mmCIF file of C-alpha atoms in Angstrom:
data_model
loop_
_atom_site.group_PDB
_atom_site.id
_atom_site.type_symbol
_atom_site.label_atom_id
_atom_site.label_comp_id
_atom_site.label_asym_id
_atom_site.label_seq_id
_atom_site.Cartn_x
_atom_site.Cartn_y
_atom_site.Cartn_z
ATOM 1 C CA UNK A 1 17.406 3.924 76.974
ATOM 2 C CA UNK A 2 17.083 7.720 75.931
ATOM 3 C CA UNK A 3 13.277 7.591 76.578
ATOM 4 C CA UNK A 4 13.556 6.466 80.189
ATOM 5 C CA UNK A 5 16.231 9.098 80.637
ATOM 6 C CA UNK A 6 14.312 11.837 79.488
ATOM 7 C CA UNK A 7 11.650 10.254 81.450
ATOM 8 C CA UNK A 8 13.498 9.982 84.863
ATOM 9 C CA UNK A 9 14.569 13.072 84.323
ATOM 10 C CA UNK A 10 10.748 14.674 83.841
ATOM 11 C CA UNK A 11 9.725 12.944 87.061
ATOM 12 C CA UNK A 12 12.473 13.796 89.047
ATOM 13 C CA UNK A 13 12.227 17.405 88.082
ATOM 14 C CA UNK A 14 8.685 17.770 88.872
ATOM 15 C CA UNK A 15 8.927 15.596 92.001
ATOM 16 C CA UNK A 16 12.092 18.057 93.215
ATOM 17 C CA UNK A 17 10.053 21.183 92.311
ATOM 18 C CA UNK A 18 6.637 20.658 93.745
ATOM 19 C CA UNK A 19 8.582 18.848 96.990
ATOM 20 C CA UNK A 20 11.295 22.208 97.347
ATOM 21 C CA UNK A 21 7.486 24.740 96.583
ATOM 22 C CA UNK A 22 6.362 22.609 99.360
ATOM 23 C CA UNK A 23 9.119 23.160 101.865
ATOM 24 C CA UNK A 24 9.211 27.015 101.641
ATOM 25 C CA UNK A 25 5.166 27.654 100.813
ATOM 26 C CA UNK A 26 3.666 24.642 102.819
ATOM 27 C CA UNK A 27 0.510 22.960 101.859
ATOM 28 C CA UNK A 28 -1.152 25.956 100.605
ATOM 29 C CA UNK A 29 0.828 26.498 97.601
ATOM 30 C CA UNK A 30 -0.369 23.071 95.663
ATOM 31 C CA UNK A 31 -2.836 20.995 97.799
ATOM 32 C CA UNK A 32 -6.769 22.349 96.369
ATOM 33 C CA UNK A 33 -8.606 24.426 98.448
ATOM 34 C CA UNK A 34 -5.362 26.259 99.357
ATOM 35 C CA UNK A 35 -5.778 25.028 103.258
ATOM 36 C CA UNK A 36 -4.288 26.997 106.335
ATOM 37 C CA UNK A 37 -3.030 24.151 108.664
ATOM 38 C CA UNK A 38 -2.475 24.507 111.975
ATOM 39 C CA UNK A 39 1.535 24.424 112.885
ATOM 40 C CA UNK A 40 1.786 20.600 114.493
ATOM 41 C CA UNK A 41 0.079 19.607 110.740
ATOM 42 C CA UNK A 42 2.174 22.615 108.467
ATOM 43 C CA UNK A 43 5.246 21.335 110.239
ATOM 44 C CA UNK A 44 4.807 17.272 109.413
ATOM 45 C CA UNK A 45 3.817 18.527 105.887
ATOM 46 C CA UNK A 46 6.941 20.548 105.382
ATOM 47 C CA UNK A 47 9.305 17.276 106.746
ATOM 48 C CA UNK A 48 7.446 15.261 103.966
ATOM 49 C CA UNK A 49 7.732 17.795 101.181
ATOM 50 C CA UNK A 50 11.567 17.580 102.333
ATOM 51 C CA UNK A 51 11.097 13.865 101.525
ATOM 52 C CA UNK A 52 9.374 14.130 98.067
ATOM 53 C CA UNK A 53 12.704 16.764 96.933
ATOM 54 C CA UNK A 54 14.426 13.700 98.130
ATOM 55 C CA UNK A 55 13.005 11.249 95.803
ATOM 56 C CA UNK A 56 12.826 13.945 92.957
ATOM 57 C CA UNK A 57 16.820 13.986 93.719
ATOM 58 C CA UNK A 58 17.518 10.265 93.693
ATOM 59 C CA UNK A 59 15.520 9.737 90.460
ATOM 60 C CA UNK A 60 18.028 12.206 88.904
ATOM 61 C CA UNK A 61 21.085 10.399 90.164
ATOM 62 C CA UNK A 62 19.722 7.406 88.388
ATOM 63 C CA UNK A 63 19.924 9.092 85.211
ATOM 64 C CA UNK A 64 23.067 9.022 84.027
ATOM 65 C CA UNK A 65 23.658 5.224 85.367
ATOM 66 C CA UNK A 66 20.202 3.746 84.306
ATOM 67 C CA UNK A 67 21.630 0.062 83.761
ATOM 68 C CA UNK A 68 23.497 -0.063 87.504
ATOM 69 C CA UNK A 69 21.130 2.180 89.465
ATOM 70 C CA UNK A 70 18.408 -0.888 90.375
ATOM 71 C CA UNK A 71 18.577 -0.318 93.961
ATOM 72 C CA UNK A 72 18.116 3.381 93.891
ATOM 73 C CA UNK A 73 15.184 2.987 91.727
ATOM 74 C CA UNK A 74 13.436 0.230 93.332
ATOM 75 C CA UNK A 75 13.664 2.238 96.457
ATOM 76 C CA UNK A 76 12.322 5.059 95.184
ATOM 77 C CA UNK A 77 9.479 3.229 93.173
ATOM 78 C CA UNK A 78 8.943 1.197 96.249
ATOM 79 C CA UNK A 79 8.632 4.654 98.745
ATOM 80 C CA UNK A 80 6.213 6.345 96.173
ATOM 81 C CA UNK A 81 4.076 3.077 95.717
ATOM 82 C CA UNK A 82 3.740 2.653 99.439
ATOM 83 C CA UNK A 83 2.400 6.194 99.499
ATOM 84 C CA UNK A 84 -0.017 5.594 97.327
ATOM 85 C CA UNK A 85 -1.355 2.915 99.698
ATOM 86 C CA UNK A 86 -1.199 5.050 102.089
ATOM 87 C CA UNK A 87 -3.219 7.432 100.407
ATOM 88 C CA UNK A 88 -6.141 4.641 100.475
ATOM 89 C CA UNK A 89 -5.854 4.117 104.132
ATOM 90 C CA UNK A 90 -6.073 7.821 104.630
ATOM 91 C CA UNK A 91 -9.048 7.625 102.476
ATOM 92 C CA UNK A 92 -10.588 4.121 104.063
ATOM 93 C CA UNK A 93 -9.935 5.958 107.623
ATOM 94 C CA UNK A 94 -11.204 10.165 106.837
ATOM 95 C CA UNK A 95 -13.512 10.017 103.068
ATOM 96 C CA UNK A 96 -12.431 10.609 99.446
ATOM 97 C CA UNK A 97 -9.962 13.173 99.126
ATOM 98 C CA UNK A 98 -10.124 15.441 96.422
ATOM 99 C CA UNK A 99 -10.098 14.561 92.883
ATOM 100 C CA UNK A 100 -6.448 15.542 92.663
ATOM 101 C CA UNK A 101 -5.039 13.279 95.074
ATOM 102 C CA UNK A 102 -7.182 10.285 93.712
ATOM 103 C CA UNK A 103 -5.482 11.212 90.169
ATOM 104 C CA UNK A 104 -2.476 11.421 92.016
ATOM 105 C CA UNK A 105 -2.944 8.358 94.165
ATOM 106 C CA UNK A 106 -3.063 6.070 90.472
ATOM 107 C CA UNK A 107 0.309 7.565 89.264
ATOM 108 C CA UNK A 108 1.596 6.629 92.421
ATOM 109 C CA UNK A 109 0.416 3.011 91.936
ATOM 110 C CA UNK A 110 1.005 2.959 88.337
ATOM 111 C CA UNK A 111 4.081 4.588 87.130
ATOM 112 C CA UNK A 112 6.507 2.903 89.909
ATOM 113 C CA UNK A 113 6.001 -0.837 88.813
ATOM 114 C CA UNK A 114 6.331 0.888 84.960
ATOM 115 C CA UNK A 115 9.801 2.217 86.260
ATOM 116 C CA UNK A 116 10.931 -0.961 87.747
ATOM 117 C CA UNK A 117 9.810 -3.505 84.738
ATOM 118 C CA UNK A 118 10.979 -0.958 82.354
ATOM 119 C CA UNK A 119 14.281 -0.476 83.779
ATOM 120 C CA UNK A 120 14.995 -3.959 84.376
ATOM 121 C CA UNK A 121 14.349 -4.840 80.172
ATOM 122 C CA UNK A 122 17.187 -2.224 80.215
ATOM 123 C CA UNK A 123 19.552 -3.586 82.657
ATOM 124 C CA UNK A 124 19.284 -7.290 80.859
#
């Protein structure tokens, strides 16, 4: 149980930082090629960064009640492996992104299903 504690706790640090950089710096501050968006586009990226320090926060509240949180963690898995899909339609509809997103794009499709099976062997 330790090692999907310290875990949890890893992800939902770096998914709180890089969503709360987000916020106050925009997309410029992580996405490559350090874009300048116009405002309509900065603003919707700056609600969804708010979104991502969301999740980053709910995976820590799971942390000290691993065994009971199963709906907060499904949730959350669920929410970052629908982005992921929706990181191939973007990709279906406008071309490859950049490499970083497609490395991103398989964490977000691998690591939530981990979460969920791996929690649930916990929770029996």
């Amino acid at each position: 149980m330790k090692a999907f504690q310290v875990v949890l706790v890893l992800l939902g640090l770096f998914v709180a930082g890089t969503g709360l950089l987000e916020v106050v710096l925009g997309p410029s501050v992580l996405l490559p090629g350090s874009p300048r968006p116009e405002p309509t586009l900065d603003s919707n990226y700056r609600f969804f960064a708010a979104m991502w320090l969301a999740i980053g926060v709910a995976l820590l509240s799971v942390v000290p009640r691993v065994r009971e949180a199963t709906t907060v963690l499904r949730f959350v898995s669920a929410a970052v492996f629908v982005g992921g899909l929706a990181r191939i339609a973007s990709w279906l509809a406008v071309g490859q992104p950049h490499a970083l997103m497609l490395v991103l794009l398989a964490i977000e499709l691998i690591v939530p299903p981990v979460l969920v099976l791996w929690q649930r062997r916990l929770a029996a």
